[in-house]
JSON list of C-alpha atoms in Angstrom, two decimals:
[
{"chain": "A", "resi": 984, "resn": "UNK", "atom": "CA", "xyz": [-12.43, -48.87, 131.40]},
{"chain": "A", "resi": 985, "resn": "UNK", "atom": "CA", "xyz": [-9.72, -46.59, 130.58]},
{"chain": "A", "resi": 986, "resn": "UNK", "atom": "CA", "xyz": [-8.65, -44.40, 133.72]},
{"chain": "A", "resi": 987, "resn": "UNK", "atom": "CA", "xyz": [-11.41, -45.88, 136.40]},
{"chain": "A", "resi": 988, "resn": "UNK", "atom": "CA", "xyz": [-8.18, -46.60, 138.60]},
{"chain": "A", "resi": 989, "resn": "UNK", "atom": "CA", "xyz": [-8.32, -42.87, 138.79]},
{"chain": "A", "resi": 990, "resn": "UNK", "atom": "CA", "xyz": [-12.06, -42.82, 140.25]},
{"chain": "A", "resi": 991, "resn": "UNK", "atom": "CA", "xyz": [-12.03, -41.51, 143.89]},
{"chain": "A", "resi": 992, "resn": "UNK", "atom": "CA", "xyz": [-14.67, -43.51, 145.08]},
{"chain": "A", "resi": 993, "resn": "UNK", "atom": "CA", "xyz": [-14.49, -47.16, 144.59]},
{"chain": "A", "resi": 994, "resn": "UNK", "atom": "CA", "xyz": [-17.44, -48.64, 142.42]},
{"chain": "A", "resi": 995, "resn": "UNK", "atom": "CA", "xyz": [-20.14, -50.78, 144.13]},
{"chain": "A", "resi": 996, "resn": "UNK", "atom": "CA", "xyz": [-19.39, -54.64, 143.89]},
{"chain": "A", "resi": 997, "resn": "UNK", "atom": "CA", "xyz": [-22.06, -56.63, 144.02]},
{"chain": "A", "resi": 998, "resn": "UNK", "atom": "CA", "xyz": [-21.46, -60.50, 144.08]},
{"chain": "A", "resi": 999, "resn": "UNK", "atom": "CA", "xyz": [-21.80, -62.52, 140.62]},
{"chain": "A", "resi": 1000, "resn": "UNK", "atom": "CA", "xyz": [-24.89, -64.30, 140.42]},
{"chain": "A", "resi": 1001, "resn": "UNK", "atom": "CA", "xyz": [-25.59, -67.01, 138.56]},
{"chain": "A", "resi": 1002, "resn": "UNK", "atom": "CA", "xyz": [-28.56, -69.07, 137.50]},
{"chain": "A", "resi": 1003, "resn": "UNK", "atom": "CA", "xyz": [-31.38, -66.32, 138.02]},
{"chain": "A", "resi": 1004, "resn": "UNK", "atom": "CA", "xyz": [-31.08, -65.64, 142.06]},
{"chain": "A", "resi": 1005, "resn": "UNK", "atom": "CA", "xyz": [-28.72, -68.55, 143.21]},
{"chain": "A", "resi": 1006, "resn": "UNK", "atom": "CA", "xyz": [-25.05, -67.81, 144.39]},
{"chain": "A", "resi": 1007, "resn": "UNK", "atom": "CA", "xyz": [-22.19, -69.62, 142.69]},
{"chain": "A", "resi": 1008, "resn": "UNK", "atom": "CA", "xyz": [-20.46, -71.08, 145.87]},
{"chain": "A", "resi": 1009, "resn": "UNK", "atom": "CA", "xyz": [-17.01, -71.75, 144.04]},
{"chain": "A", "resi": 1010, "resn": "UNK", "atom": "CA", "xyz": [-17.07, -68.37, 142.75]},
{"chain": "A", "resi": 1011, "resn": "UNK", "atom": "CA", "xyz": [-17.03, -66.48, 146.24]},
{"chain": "A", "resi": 1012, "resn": "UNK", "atom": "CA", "xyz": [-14.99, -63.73, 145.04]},
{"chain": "A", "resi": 1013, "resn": "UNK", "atom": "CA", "xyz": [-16.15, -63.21, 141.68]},
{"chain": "A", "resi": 1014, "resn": "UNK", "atom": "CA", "xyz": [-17.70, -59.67, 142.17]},
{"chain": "A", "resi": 1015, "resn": "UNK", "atom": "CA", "xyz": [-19.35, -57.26, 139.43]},
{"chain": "A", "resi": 1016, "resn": "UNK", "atom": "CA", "xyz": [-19.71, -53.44, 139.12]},
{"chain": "A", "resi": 1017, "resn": "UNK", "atom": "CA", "xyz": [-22.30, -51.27, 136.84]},
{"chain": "A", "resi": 1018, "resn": "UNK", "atom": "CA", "xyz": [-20.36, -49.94, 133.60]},
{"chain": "A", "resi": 1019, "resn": "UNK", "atom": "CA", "xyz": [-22.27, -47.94, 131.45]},
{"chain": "A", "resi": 1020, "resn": "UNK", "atom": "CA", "xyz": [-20.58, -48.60, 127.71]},
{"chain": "A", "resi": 1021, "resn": "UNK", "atom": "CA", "xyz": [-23.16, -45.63, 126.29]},
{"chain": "A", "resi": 1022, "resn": "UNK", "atom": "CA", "xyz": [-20.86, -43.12, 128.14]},
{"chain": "A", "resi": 1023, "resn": "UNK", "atom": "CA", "xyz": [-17.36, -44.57, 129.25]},
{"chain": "A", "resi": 1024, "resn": "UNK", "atom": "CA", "xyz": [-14.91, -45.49, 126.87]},
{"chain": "A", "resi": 1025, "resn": "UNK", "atom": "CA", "xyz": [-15.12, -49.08, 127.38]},
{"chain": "A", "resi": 1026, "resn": "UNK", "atom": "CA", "xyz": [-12.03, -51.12, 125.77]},
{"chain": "A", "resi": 1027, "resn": "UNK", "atom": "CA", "xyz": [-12.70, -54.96, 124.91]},
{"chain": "A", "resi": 1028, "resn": "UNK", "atom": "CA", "xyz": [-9.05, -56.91, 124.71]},
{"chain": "A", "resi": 1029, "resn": "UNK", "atom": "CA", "xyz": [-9.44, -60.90, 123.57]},
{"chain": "A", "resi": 1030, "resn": "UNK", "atom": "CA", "xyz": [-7.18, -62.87, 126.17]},
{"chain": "A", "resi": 1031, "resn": "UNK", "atom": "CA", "xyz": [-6.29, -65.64, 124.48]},
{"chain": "A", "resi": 1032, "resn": "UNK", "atom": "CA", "xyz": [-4.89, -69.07, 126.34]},
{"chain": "A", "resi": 1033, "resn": "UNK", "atom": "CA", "xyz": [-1.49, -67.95, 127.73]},
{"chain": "A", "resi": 1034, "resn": "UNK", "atom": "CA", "xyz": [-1.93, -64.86, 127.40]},
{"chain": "A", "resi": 1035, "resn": "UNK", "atom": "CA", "xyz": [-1.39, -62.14, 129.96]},
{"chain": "A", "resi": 1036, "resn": "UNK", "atom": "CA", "xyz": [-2.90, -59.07, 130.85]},
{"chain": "A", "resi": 1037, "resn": "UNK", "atom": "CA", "xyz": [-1.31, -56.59, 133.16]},
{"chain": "A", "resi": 1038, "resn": "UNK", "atom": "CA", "xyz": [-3.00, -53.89, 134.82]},
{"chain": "A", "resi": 1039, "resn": "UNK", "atom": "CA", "xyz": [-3.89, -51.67, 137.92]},
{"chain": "A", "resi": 1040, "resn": "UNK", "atom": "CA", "xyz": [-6.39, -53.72, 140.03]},
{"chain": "A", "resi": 1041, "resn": "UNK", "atom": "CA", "xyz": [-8.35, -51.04, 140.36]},
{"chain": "A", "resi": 1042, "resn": "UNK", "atom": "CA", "xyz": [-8.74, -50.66, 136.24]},
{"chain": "A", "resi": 1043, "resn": "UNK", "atom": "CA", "xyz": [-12.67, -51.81, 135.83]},
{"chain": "A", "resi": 1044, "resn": "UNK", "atom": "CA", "xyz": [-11.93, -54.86, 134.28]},
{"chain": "A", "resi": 1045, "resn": "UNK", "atom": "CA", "xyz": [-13.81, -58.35, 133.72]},
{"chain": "A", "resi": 1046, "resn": "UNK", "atom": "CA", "xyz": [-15.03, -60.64, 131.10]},
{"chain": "A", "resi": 1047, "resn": "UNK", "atom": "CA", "xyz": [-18.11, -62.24, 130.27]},
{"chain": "A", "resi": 1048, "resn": "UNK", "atom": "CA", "xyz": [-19.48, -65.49, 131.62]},
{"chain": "A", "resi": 1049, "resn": "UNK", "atom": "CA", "xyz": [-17.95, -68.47, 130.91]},
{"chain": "A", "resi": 1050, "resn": "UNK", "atom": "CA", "xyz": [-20.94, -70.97, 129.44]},
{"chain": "A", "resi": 1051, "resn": "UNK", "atom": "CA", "xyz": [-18.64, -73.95, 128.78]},
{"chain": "A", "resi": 1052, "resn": "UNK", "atom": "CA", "xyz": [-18.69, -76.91, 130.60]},
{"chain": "A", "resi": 1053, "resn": "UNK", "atom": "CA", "xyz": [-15.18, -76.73, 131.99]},
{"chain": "A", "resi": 1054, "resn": "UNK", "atom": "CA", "xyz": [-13.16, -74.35, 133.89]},
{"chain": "A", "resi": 1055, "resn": "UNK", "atom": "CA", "xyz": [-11.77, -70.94, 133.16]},
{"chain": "A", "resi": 1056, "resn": "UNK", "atom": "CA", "xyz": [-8.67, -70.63, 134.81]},
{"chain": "A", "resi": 1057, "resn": "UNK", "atom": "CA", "xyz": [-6.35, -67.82, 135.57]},
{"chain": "A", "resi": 1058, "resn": "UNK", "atom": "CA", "xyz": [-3.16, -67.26, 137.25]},
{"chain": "A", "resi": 1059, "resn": "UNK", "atom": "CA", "xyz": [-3.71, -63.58, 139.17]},
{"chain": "A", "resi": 1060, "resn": "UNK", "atom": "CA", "xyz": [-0.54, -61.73, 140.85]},
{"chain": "A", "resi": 1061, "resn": "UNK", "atom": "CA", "xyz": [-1.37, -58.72, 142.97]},
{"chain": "A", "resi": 1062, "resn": "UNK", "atom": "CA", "xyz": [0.89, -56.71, 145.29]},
{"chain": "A", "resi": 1063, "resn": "UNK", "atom": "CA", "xyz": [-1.00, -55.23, 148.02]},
{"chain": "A", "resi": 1064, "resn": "UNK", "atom": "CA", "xyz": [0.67, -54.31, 151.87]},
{"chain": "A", "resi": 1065, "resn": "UNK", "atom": "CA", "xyz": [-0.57, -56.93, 154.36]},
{"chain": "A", "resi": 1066, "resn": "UNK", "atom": "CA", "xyz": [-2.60, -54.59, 156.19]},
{"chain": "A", "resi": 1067, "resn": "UNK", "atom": "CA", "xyz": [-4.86, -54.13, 152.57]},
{"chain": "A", "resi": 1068, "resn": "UNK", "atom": "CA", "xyz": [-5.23, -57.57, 152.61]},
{"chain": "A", "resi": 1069, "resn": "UNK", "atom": "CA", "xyz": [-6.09, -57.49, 155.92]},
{"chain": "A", "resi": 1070, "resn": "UNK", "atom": "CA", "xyz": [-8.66, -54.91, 155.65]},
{"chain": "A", "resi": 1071, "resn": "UNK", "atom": "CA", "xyz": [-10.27, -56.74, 152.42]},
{"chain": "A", "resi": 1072, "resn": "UNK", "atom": "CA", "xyz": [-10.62, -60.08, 154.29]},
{"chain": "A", "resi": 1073, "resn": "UNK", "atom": "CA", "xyz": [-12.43, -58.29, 157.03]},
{"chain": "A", "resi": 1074, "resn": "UNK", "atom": "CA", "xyz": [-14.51, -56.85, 154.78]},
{"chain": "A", "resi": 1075, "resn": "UNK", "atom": "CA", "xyz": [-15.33, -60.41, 153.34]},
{"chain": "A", "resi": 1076, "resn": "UNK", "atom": "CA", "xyz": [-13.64, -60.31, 149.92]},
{"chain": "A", "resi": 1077, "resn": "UNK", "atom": "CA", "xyz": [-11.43, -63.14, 149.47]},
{"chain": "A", "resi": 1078, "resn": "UNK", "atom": "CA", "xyz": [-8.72, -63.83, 147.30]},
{"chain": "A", "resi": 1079, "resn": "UNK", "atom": "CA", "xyz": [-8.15, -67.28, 146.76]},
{"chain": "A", "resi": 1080, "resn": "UNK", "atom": "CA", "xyz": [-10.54, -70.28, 147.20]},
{"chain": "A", "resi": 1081, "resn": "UNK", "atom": "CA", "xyz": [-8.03, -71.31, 149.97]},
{"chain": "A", "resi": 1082, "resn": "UNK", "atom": "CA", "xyz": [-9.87, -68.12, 152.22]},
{"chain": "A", "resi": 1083, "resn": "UNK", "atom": "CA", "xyz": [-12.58, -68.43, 154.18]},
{"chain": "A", "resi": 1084, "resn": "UNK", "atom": "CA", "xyz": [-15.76, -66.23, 153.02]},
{"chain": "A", "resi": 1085, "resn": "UNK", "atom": "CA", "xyz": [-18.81, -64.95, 154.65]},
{"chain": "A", "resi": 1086, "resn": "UNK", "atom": "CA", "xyz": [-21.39, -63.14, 152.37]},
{"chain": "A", "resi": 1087, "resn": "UNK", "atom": "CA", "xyz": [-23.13, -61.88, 155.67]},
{"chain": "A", "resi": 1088, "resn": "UNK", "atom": "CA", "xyz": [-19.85, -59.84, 156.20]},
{"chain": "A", "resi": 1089, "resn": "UNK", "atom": "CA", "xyz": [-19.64, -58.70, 152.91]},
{"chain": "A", "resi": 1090, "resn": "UNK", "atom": "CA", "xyz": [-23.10, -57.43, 152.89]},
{"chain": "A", "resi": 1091, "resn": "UNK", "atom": "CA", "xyz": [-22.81, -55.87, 156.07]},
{"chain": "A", "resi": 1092, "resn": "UNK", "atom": "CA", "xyz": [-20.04, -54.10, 154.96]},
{"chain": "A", "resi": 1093, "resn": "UNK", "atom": "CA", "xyz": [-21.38, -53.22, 151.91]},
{"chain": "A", "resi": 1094, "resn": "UNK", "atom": "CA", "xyz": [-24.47, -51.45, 153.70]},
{"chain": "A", "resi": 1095, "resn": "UNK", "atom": "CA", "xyz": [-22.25, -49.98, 156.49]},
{"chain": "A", "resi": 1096, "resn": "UNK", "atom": "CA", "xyz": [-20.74, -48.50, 153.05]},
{"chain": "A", "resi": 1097, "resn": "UNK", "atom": "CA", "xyz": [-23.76, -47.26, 151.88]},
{"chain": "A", "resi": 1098, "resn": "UNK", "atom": "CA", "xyz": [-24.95, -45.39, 155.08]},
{"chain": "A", "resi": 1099, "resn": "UNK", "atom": "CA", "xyz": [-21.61, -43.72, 155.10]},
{"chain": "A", "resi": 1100, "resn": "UNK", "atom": "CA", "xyz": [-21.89, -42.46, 151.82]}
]
């Protein structure tokens, strides 16, 4: 979405889920946000294998689920200070499967968010 890196208030994440109700556990940090294509000017861009996109992290971006049997892999670089990374962690987003994860953070954070609002 064109511009959303522009937003003031960061969209709600929600986790992915997968399956109906169950959590994917390898895909701790795959998150999703509410885009409504009706009324933003939604772009779709075909990655193709070894290709690269290169954007703003903060760009609403995402693709749709991947219902092969193998893996979709991806190679992400993203410059933040260590004290955003930081911050993120405690908030319980991770980003790499080498971090740790608690959804119970995440969720607590996420209503904390709420309440704020």
């Amino acid at each position: 979405v064109p511009g959303s890196h522009r937003e003031l208030e960061l969209r709600e994440h929600k986790p992915v889920r997968l399956a109906g109700t169950r959590l994917d556990p390898d895909s701790s940090h795959a998150l999703c946000t509410q885009v409504d294509e009706k009324n933003e000017n939604v772009v779709y861009t075909e990655i193709l294998r070894g290709d690269i996109t290169v954007h703003n992290e903060r760009v609403v971006h995402g693709s749709g689920p991947n219902d092969s049997a193998g893996w979709r892999r991806a190679y992400v670089l993203a410059f933040r200070k260590a004290t955003t990374v930081a911050e993120e962690r405690r908030h319980g987003f991770t980003h790499s499967h080498n971090d740790s994860f608690s959804w119970d953070e995440f969720h607590t954070w996420s209503e904390r968010s709420k309440r704020q609002n």
